[in-house]
CSV table of C-alpha atoms in Angstrom, one decimal:
chain,number,residue,atom,x,y,z
A,148,MET,CA,119.9,93.1,200.0
A,149,ALA,CA,116.6,93.9,198.5
A,150,LEU,CA,113.6,94.9,200.7
A,151,THR,CA,110.0,94.6,199.4
A,152,SER,CA,109.2,97.7,201.5
A,153,PRO,CA,111.4,100.4,203.0
A,154,ALA,CA,109.3,100.1,206.2
A,155,LEU,CA,110.3,97.6,208.8
A,156,GLY,CA,107.9,96.5,211.5
A,157,ALA,CA,108.1,95.0,215.0
A,158,SER,CA,109.4,91.7,213.8
A,159,GLN,CA,110.6,90.3,210.5
A,160,ASN,CA,113.4,88.3,208.8
A,161,LEU,CA,115.6,90.3,206.4
A,162,LYS,CA,116.6,88.1,203.5
A,163,LEU,CA,120.1,88.5,202.0
A,164,HIS,CA,121.5,86.6,199.0
A,165,VAL,CA,125.3,86.7,198.7
A,166,ILE,CA,127.2,85.3,195.7
A,167,ASP,CA,130.9,85.2,194.8
A,168,ARG,CA,131.5,82.4,192.3
A,169,LYS,CA,135.2,83.2,191.7
A,170,SER,CA,137.0,83.4,195.1
A,171,GLY,CA,134.3,82.7,197.6
A,172,ILE,CA,132.7,84.6,200.4
A,173,ARG,CA,134.9,85.8,203.3
A,174,LYS,CA,132.7,88.0,205.4
A,175,VAL,CA,129.2,89.4,205.6
A,176,TRP,CA,128.3,92.3,207.9
A,177,VAL,CA,124.9,94.0,208.3
A,178,ALA,CA,124.0,96.8,210.7
A,179,VAL,CA,121.3,99.5,211.2
A,180,LEU,CA,122.3,103.2,211.6
A,181,LYS,CA,119.8,105.1,213.7
A,182,ASP,CA,120.2,108.4,215.4
A,183,GLY,CA,124.0,108.3,214.9
A,184,GLN,CA,124.3,104.9,216.5
A,185,GLU,CA,125.3,101.8,214.5
A,186,VAL,CA,123.6,98.5,215.7
A,187,PRO,CA,125.1,95.3,214.2
A,188,LEU,CA,122.6,92.7,213.1
A,189,LEU,CA,125.0,90.2,211.5
A,190,ASP,CA,128.8,89.6,211.5
A,191,LYS,CA,129.6,86.3,209.9
A,192,THR,CA,133.0,85.0,208.8
A,193,TYR,CA,133.3,82.2,206.3
A,194,SER,CA,136.0,79.4,206.2
A,195,SER,CA,138.8,79.3,203.7
A,196,ALA,CA,139.3,76.3,201.4
A,197,GLY,CA,143.1,76.7,201.5
A,198,LEU,CA,145.8,79.3,200.9
A,199,LEU,CA,145.3,79.4,197.1
A,200,ALA,CA,141.8,77.8,196.9
A,201,GLY,CA,139.7,80.8,198.1
A,202,GLY,CA,136.6,80.4,200.2
A,203,GLN,CA,134.6,77.3,200.9
A,204,THR,CA,131.3,79.1,200.3
A,205,HIS,CA,130.4,80.7,197.0
A,206,GLU,CA,126.7,81.4,197.5
A,207,GLU,CA,124.3,81.6,200.4
A,208,THR,CA,120.9,83.0,201.3
A,209,LEU,CA,120.8,84.4,204.8
A,210,GLU,CA,117.7,85.2,206.9
A,211,ILE,CA,118.5,87.8,209.6
A,212,PRO,CA,115.9,88.1,212.4
A,213,PHE,CA,115.2,91.8,213.2
A,214,GLU,CA,113.2,93.0,216.1
A,215,PRO,CA,113.9,96.8,216.5
A,216,LYS,CA,112.6,97.0,220.1
A,217,ALA,CA,114.8,94.1,221.2
A,218,LYS,CA,117.8,95.9,219.7
A,219,GLY,CA,116.9,99.2,221.4
A,220,ILE,CA,116.1,100.9,218.1
A,221,GLN,CA,113.3,103.5,218.2
A,222,ASP,CA,110.8,104.2,215.4
A,223,GLY,CA,111.8,106.6,212.7
A,224,LYS,CA,114.1,106.9,209.7
A,225,ALA,CA,117.2,104.8,209.6
A,226,VAL,CA,119.8,103.3,207.3
A,227,LEU,CA,120.4,99.6,206.6
A,228,ARG,CA,124.1,98.9,205.9
A,229,PHE,CA,125.7,95.9,204.3
A,230,VAL,CA,129.4,95.0,203.7
A,231,GLY,CA,130.5,91.8,202.0
A,232,ARG,CA,134.2,90.7,201.4
A,233,ASP,CA,135.5,87.9,199.2
A,234,PHE,CA,138.7,85.7,199.4
A,235,SER,CA,140.6,87.5,196.5
A,236,TRP,CA,144.1,88.8,197.1
A,237,ARG,CA,143.1,92.4,196.5
A,238,ASN,CA,143.6,95.1,199.1
A,239,TRP,CA,146.7,93.4,200.6
A,240,GLY,CA,144.9,90.1,201.1
A,241,LYS,CA,141.8,91.6,202.6
A,242,GLY,CA,139.7,90.9,199.5
A,243,ASN,CA,137.3,92.9,197.5
A,244,ALA,CA,134.6,94.7,199.5
A,245,GLN,CA,131.1,95.6,198.5
A,246,TYR,CA,129.1,98.3,200.4
A,247,GLN,CA,125.4,98.9,200.2
A,248,GLU,CA,123.1,101.2,202.0
A,249,GLN,CA,119.4,101.6,202.0
A,250,GLU,CA,117.2,104.1,203.7
A,251,ILE,CA,114.5,102.5,205.8
A,252,VAL,CA,111.7,103.5,208.2
A,253,ILE,CA,111.3,101.7,211.5
A,254,ASP,CA,107.6,101.4,212.3
A,255,THR,CA,106.6,99.1,215.2
A,256,ARG,CA,103.2,100.5,215.9
A,257,PRO,CA,100.0,98.8,214.5
A,258,PRO,CA,97.8,101.1,212.4
A,259,VAL,CA,95.0,102.9,214.3
A,260,ILE,CA,91.5,102.1,213.0
A,261,ASP,CA,88.5,104.2,213.8
A,262,VAL,CA,85.1,102.7,212.8
A,263,LEU,CA,82.9,105.5,211.6
A,264,SER,CA,79.7,103.7,210.7
A,265,ARG,CA,77.2,102.6,213.3
A,266,ALA,CA,74.2,100.2,213.7
A,267,HIS,CA,75.4,97.2,211.7
A,268,TYR,CA,72.3,95.1,211.5
A,269,LEU,CA,72.9,92.2,209.2
A,270,SER,CA,71.1,89.1,208.1
A,271,GLN,CA,72.3,85.6,207.4
A,272,GLY,CA,72.9,85.5,203.7
A,273,GLY,CA,72.7,89.3,203.5
A,274,ALA,CA,74.9,92.3,202.9
A,275,GLY,CA,76.1,95.5,204.6
A,276,ILE,CA,78.7,98.2,204.5
A,277,VAL,CA,81.3,99.4,207.0
A,278,VAL,CA,83.0,102.8,206.9
A,279,TYR,CA,86.3,103.3,208.8
A,280,LYS,CA,89.3,105.6,209.0
A,281,LEU,CA,93.0,104.7,209.1
A,282,ALA,CA,95.6,106.9,210.8
A,283,GLU,CA,98.2,105.9,208.2
A,284,ALA,CA,98.2,104.6,204.7
A,285,CYS,CA,97.9,100.8,204.6
A,286,PRO,CA,98.3,98.5,201.5
A,287,THR,CA,95.7,96.1,202.9
A,288,SER,CA,92.6,96.9,204.9
A,289,GLY,CA,89.1,95.7,205.1
A,290,VAL,CA,86.6,93.7,207.0
A,291,THR,CA,86.7,90.0,208.0
A,292,VAL,CA,83.5,88.1,208.5
A,293,GLY,CA,84.3,84.8,210.0
A,294,GLU,CA,87.2,83.7,207.7
A,295,HIS,CA,86.0,85.8,204.7
A,296,PHE,CA,87.8,89.0,203.9
A,297,TYR,CA,86.2,92.0,202.1
A,298,PRO,CA,88.6,94.8,201.1
A,299,GLY,CA,88.0,98.5,201.9
A,300,PHE,CA,88.1,101.2,199.2
A,301,SER,CA,89.7,104.6,199.5
A,302,GLY,CA,88.7,107.4,197.2
A,303,VAL,CA,84.9,107.2,197.9
A,304,PHE,CA,85.2,110.2,200.3
A,305,LYS,CA,87.2,113.5,200.1
A,306,ASP,CA,89.4,112.3,202.8
A,307,PRO,CA,91.5,109.4,201.4
A,308,ALA,CA,92.0,108.0,204.9
A,309,ILE,CA,88.4,107.1,205.0
A,310,HIS,CA,87.5,103.7,203.5
A,311,ALA,CA,84.3,101.9,202.7
A,312,ALA,CA,84.0,98.1,202.7
A,313,MET,CA,80.9,96.2,201.4
A,314,ILE,CA,80.5,93.0,203.4
A,315,ALA,CA,78.6,89.8,203.1
A,316,ILE,CA,77.3,87.3,205.6
A,317,ASP,CA,77.6,83.9,203.9
A,318,HIS,CA,74.3,82.0,204.0
A,319,ARG,CA,76.0,79.4,206.2
A,320,LEU,CA,77.1,82.0,208.8
A,321,GLY,CA,74.7,82.9,211.5
A,322,PRO,CA,74.6,84.9,214.8
A,323,GLY,CA,77.8,84.8,216.7
A,324,THR,CA,80.0,85.1,213.6
A,325,PRO,CA,82.9,87.4,214.4
A,326,VAL,CA,83.2,90.6,212.3
A,327,ALA,CA,86.2,92.9,212.6
A,328,VAL,CA,87.9,95.7,210.7
A,329,THR,CA,91.5,94.8,209.9
A,330,ALA,CA,94.5,96.7,208.5
A,331,THR,CA,98.1,95.9,207.8
A,332,ASP,CA,100.6,98.8,207.2
A,333,PHE,CA,103.6,98.9,205.0
A,334,ALA,CA,105.9,97.6,207.8
A,335,GLY,CA,103.7,94.5,208.3
A,336,ASN,CA,102.1,95.6,211.5
A,337,GLU,CA,98.5,94.4,211.9
A,338,ASN,CA,95.6,95.7,213.8
A,339,ARG,CA,92.1,94.2,214.3
A,340,VAL,CA,89.1,96.1,215.7
A,341,GLY,CA,86.0,94.1,216.5
A,342,LEU,CA,82.8,95.5,214.9
A,343,GLN,CA,79.6,95.9,216.9
A,344,HIS,CA,77.0,94.1,214.9
A,345,LEU,CA,73.9,91.9,215.0
A,346,ILE,CA,73.3,89.0,212.6
A,347,ASN,CA,69.7,87.9,212.3
A,348,ALA,CA,69.4,84.1,211.7
A,349,ARG,CA,67.5,82.9,208.6
A,350,THR,CA,66.2,79.5,207.6
A,351,PHE,CA,66.4,78.7,203.9
A,352,LYS,CA,64.0,76.6,202.0
A,353,ARG,CA,64.6,72.9,201.1
A,354,ASP,CA,63.5,71.8,197.7
A,355,LYS,CA,63.3,68.6,195.6
A,356,ILE,CA,64.2,68.6,191.9
A,357,ALA,CA,63.1,65.6,189.9
A,358,LEU,CA,65.4,64.6,187.1
A,359,SER,CA,63.7,63.1,184.1
A,360,ASP,CA,65.4,61.1,181.3
A,361,GLY,CA,63.9,63.6,178.9
A,362,PHE,CA,65.7,66.5,180.6
A,363,LEU,CA,69.0,64.6,180.8
A,364,ASP,CA,68.8,63.5,177.2
A,365,TRP,CA,68.1,67.1,176.1
A,366,LYS,CA,70.7,68.9,178.1
A,367,MET,CA,73.6,66.6,178.9
A,368,PRO,CA,75.1,66.2,175.3
A,369,GLU,CA,76.2,69.8,175.3
A,370,PHE,CA,78.1,69.4,178.6
A,371,VAL,CA,80.0,66.2,177.7
A,372,SER,CA,83.0,68.1,176.5
A,373,GLN,CA,83.1,70.3,179.6
A,374,VAL,CA,83.4,67.5,182.3
A,375,ASP,CA,85.5,64.5,183.0
A,376,VAL,CA,83.3,61.4,182.6
A,377,VAL,CA,84.4,57.8,182.0
A,378,PRO,CA,83.8,57.0,178.3
A,379,GLY,CA,80.4,55.5,177.8
A,380,GLY,CA,79.1,57.1,181.0
A,381,SER,CA,75.3,57.7,181.2
A,382,HIS,CA,73.7,61.1,181.0
A,383,LEU,CA,73.1,60.9,184.7
A,384,ASP,CA,76.9,60.5,185.2
A,385,VAL,CA,77.4,63.6,183.0
A,386,PHE,CA,74.8,65.5,185.1
A,387,LEU,CA,76.5,64.6,188.4
A,388,ALA,CA,79.8,65.8,187.1
A,389,VAL,CA,78.2,69.0,185.8
A,390,ASN,CA,76.3,69.7,189.0
A,391,ARG,CA,79.3,69.1,191.2
A,392,ASP,CA,82.6,69.6,189.4
A,393,LEU,CA,81.6,72.1,186.7
A,394,ARG,CA,79.5,74.1,189.3
A,395,ARG,CA,82.7,74.5,191.4
A,396,ALA,CA,84.8,75.5,188.4
A,397,ASN,CA,82.2,78.0,187.4
A,398,TYR,CA,82.2,79.6,190.8
A,399,GLU,CA,86.0,79.9,190.6
A,400,THR,CA,85.5,81.8,187.3
A,401,LEU,CA,83.0,84.1,189.0
A,402,LYS,CA,85.5,84.7,191.8
A,403,LYS,CA,88.1,85.9,189.3
A,404,VAL,CA,85.5,88.1,187.5
A,405,THR,CA,84.5,89.8,190.8
A,406,ALA,CA,88.1,90.0,192.3
A,407,GLN,CA,88.5,93.6,191.2
A,408,SER,CA,85.9,96.4,191.5
A,409,ASP,CA,85.8,100.1,191.0
A,410,ALA,CA,86.4,102.4,194.0
A,411,ALA,CA,83.2,104.3,193.2
A,412,VAL,CA,79.4,104.1,193.9
A,413,HIS,CA,78.0,103.5,190.4
A,414,TRP,CA,74.5,102.5,191.6
A,415,LYS,CA,71.7,104.6,193.0
A,416,GLY,CA,68.7,103.5,195.1
A,417,GLU,CA,67.0,100.1,194.9
A,418,PHE,CA,67.8,97.5,192.2
A,419,LEU,CA,65.3,96.6,189.5
A,420,ARG,CA,63.6,93.3,189.4
A,421,LEU,CA,62.8,91.6,186.1
A,422,PRO,CA,59.5,93.1,185.1
A,423,ALA,CA,56.3,91.0,185.4
A,424,ALA,CA,58.3,87.9,186.5
A,425,ALA,CA,57.3,85.2,188.9
A,426,ASN,CA,59.8,83.7,191.4
A,427,ARG,CA,60.6,80.1,190.5
A,428,ALA,CA,63.4,79.5,193.0
A,429,ALA,CA,64.7,81.5,196.0
A,430,PHE,CA,68.1,82.4,197.3
A,431,ALA,CA,70.0,79.6,199.2
A,432,ASP,CA,67.4,77.0,198.5
A,433,HIS,CA,68.9,73.6,199.4
A,434,ARG,CA,68.1,71.3,196.5
A,435,SER,CA,67.9,67.6,196.6
A,436,TYR,CA,68.1,66.1,193.1
A,437,ILE,CA,65.9,63.0,192.7
A,438,TYR,CA,66.3,60.4,189.9
A,439,LYS,CA,64.0,57.4,189.8
A,440,GLY,CA,63.0,57.9,193.4
A,441,LYS,CA,66.5,58.3,194.9
A,442,VAL,CA,68.5,61.4,196.0
A,443,VAL,CA,71.5,61.5,193.7
A,444,ASP,CA,72.9,64.9,194.6
A,445,GLU,CA,72.5,68.0,196.8
A,446,GLN,CA,73.4,71.6,196.0
A,447,THR,CA,72.5,75.1,197.1
A,448,HIS,CA,70.9,77.5,194.6
A,449,MET,CA,72.8,80.8,194.9
A,450,GLY,CA,70.4,83.2,193.2
A,451,ILE,CA,66.8,83.8,192.4
A,452,ASP,CA,65.1,82.3,189.3
A,453,LEU,CA,62.6,84.7,187.7
A,454,ALA,CA,60.3,83.6,184.9
A,455,SER,CA,58.3,85.8,182.5
A,456,LEU,CA,57.5,85.4,178.8
A,457,ALA,CA,60.0,83.5,176.7
A,458,GLN,CA,63.0,85.7,175.7
A,459,SER,CA,61.9,88.6,177.8
A,460,PRO,CA,64.1,91.7,177.8
A,461,VAL,CA,66.4,91.9,180.8
A,462,PRO,CA,67.2,95.3,182.2
A,463,ALA,CA,70.3,96.2,184.1
A,464,ALA,CA,69.3,96.2,187.8
A,465,ASN,CA,71.3,99.3,188.4
A,466,SER,CA,74.0,101.5,186.9
A,467,GLY,CA,77.5,100.0,186.6
A,468,LYS,CA,80.2,98.6,184.3
A,469,VAL,CA,79.9,95.3,182.5
A,470,VAL,CA,82.9,93.2,183.5
A,471,PHE,CA,81.8,89.9,181.9
A,472,ALA,CA,79.6,89.0,178.9
A,473,GLY,CA,80.0,85.4,177.8
A,474,THR,CA,79.2,81.8,178.5
A,475,ILE,CA,79.8,80.2,181.9
A,476,GLY,CA,79.1,76.4,182.1
A,477,ILE,CA,75.9,75.8,184.1
A,478,TYR,CA,74.9,79.4,183.9
A,479,GLY,CA,75.0,79.7,180.1
A,480,GLY,CA,74.9,83.1,178.6
A,481,THR,CA,75.9,85.4,181.5
A,482,ILE,CA,76.5,89.1,182.1
A,483,VAL,CA,78.1,90.5,185.3
A,484,ILE,CA,77.9,94.2,186.2
A,485,ASP,CA,80.2,95.9,188.6
A,486,HIS,CA,78.3,98.5,190.6
A,487,GLY,CA,81.4,99.6,192.6
A,488,LEU,CA,82.9,98.8,196.1
A,489,GLY,CA,82.7,95.1,195.4
A,490,LEU,CA,79.0,94.9,194.6
A,491,PHE,CA,78.1,92.9,191.5
A,492,SER,CA,74.9,91.8,189.8
A,493,MET,CA,74.7,88.6,187.7
A,494,TYR,CA,72.3,87.7,184.9
A,495,SER,CA,72.3,84.1,183.6
A,496,HIS,CA,70.7,81.6,181.1
A,497,LEU,CA,70.5,84.5,178.7
A,498,SER,CA,69.5,83.7,175.1
A,499,GLN,CA,70.9,87.1,173.9
A,500,MET,CA,73.5,89.5,175.2
A,501,THR,CA,73.5,93.0,174.0
A,502,ALA,CA,75.8,94.5,176.5
A,503,THR,CA,79.6,94.2,176.0
A,504,GLU,CA,82.5,94.1,178.4
A,505,GLY,CA,83.8,97.4,179.5
A,506,ARG,CA,80.6,99.3,178.7
A,507,MET,CA,78.9,101.5,181.3
A,508,VAL,CA,75.2,100.8,181.6
A,509,ALA,CA,72.4,102.8,183.3
A,510,LYS,CA,69.7,101.4,185.5
A,511,GLY,CA,67.0,99.9,183.2
A,512,ASP,CA,69.2,99.6,180.1
A,513,ILE,CA,68.3,96.4,178.2
A,514,ILE,CA,71.4,94.1,178.4
A,515,GLY,CA,69.9,90.8,177.0
A,516,ALA,CA,67.0,88.4,176.9
A,517,THR,CA,66.0,85.5,179.1
A,518,GLY,CA,66.6,82.0,177.7
A,519,VAL,CA,67.3,78.3,178.4
A,520,THR,CA,71.1,78.3,178.1
A,521,GLY,CA,73.3,76.5,180.5
A,522,LEU,CA,71.6,74.1,182.9
A,523,ALA,CA,68.2,75.8,182.7
A,524,GLY,CA,65.2,73.5,182.2
A,525,GLY,CA,62.9,76.3,181.0
A,526,ASP,CA,63.1,79.9,179.9
A,527,HIS,CA,64.0,82.1,182.9
A,528,LEU,CA,66.5,84.5,184.3
A,529,HIS,CA,68.9,83.4,187.1
A,530,TYR,CA,69.6,86.6,188.9
A,531,GLY,CA,72.4,86.9,191.5
A,532,ILE,CA,74.1,89.5,193.7
A,533,MET,CA,77.7,89.0,194.8
A,534,ILE,CA,79.8,90.9,197.3
A,535,HIS,CA,83.2,90.0,195.8
A,536,HIS,CA,83.3,86.3,196.2
A,537,THR,CA,80.1,85.8,198.2
A,538,PHE,CA,76.6,85.4,196.9
A,539,VAL,CA,74.0,87.3,198.9
A,540,ASN,CA,70.2,87.6,198.9
A,541,PRO,CA,69.0,89.8,196.0
A,542,VAL,CA,65.7,90.5,197.8
A,543,GLU,CA,67.5,93.0,200.1
A,544,TRP,CA,68.6,95.1,197.1
A,545,TRP,CA,65.1,95.2,195.6
A,546,ASP,CA,63.9,97.0,198.8
A,547,GLY,CA,64.6,100.8,198.5
A,548,GLN,CA,64.1,101.2,202.3
A,549,TRP,CA,66.6,98.5,203.1
A,550,VAL,CA,69.2,100.1,200.7
A,551,ARG,CA,68.7,103.5,202.4
A,552,ASN,CA,68.8,102.2,205.9
A,553,ASN,CA,71.7,99.8,205.6
A,554,ILE,CA,73.9,101.2,202.8
A,555,THR,CA,73.2,104.8,201.6
A,556,SER,CA,72.6,106.4,205.0
A,557,LYS,CA,76.0,105.1,206.2
A,558,LEU,CA,77.8,106.6,203.3
A,559,GLU,CA,75.9,109.9,203.5
A,560,ALA,CA,76.5,110.2,207.3
A,561,VAL,CA,80.2,110.2,206.7
A,562,ALA,CA,80.1,112.4,203.6
A,563,ASN,CA,78.2,115.0,205.5
């Protein structure tokens, strides 16, 4: 019997795989020894195949339901015991016996969660941070927003029991979205504490993008090999596959890039904006793509487009570690920086990339130059902010007052 964790919770199935290919299985017995008392969990006897034929069963996987409270077993240290016998003639016909013991801990209490941060004022499409303390070590803890989960990080504060979780409010989630701190301990016990919060509703712009044959003939040939289109398909067919299928695949790539983050605050203060740049498209713009007077597709723009002079130098918006520098489909040349605690900045359509993966960069370091790579129709920077797998509004992070009020002050209040 092999347990994934020595801690057993309020309810679980213990898996036991038994094999005796030669003479067959005669008997399996499992018990828990706690405070000097042995409590049987399983006592199963198997049928014989005949006097000289051994047992009928040579291999079996057993699932043993175990609810400590129902068995009268209290929390604390215990021993899990296993005995298996076969149908051999050894030991005066009683068969060979195998004994196993494993030390375990019975833990039926859910982990205690204490939310330390206060005043969680959030915006639809925006970000925030939650600080909480756990009464015991837990392999999984964080904050759920609707059905999205954002992990908490230990090691940010002197007390390892205190965790910080960056959270995002998906642009499709408005007021009334449940937000809760959750934790699961090593025994599988779960706890969920609702978070007092306020989500301000936002309305995002709707935009129309006209597709010209000139744009399609210019851009689509480089994407033909990246999408699945019927041979002989038009450039519009290629565009639709790029805008739908490749866009989804590119997002999955970004989810993998942002799946792991440093348990440290690399950034400081507000994030830099591309200097002397004009906004060309906003965060969460709903785009209708028009071809020859008809709507052929609809998508949401998950970043801000910033246009300056052609091939303008692009500074790192804040300090962090470069976790990606390469090409991603519709985004073209792309750099992603991990700022810690699940906060990432993204720079796309780059014509040059001077930062390399694994390198630490400081706020203002030049990491590349704007361009027309990917699906860009003109030289610009597509700039995005992600909290793990969720895009959020970069405008918040350009505002030093917002960063202080909603992020920095919550970290400092606990640190002090």
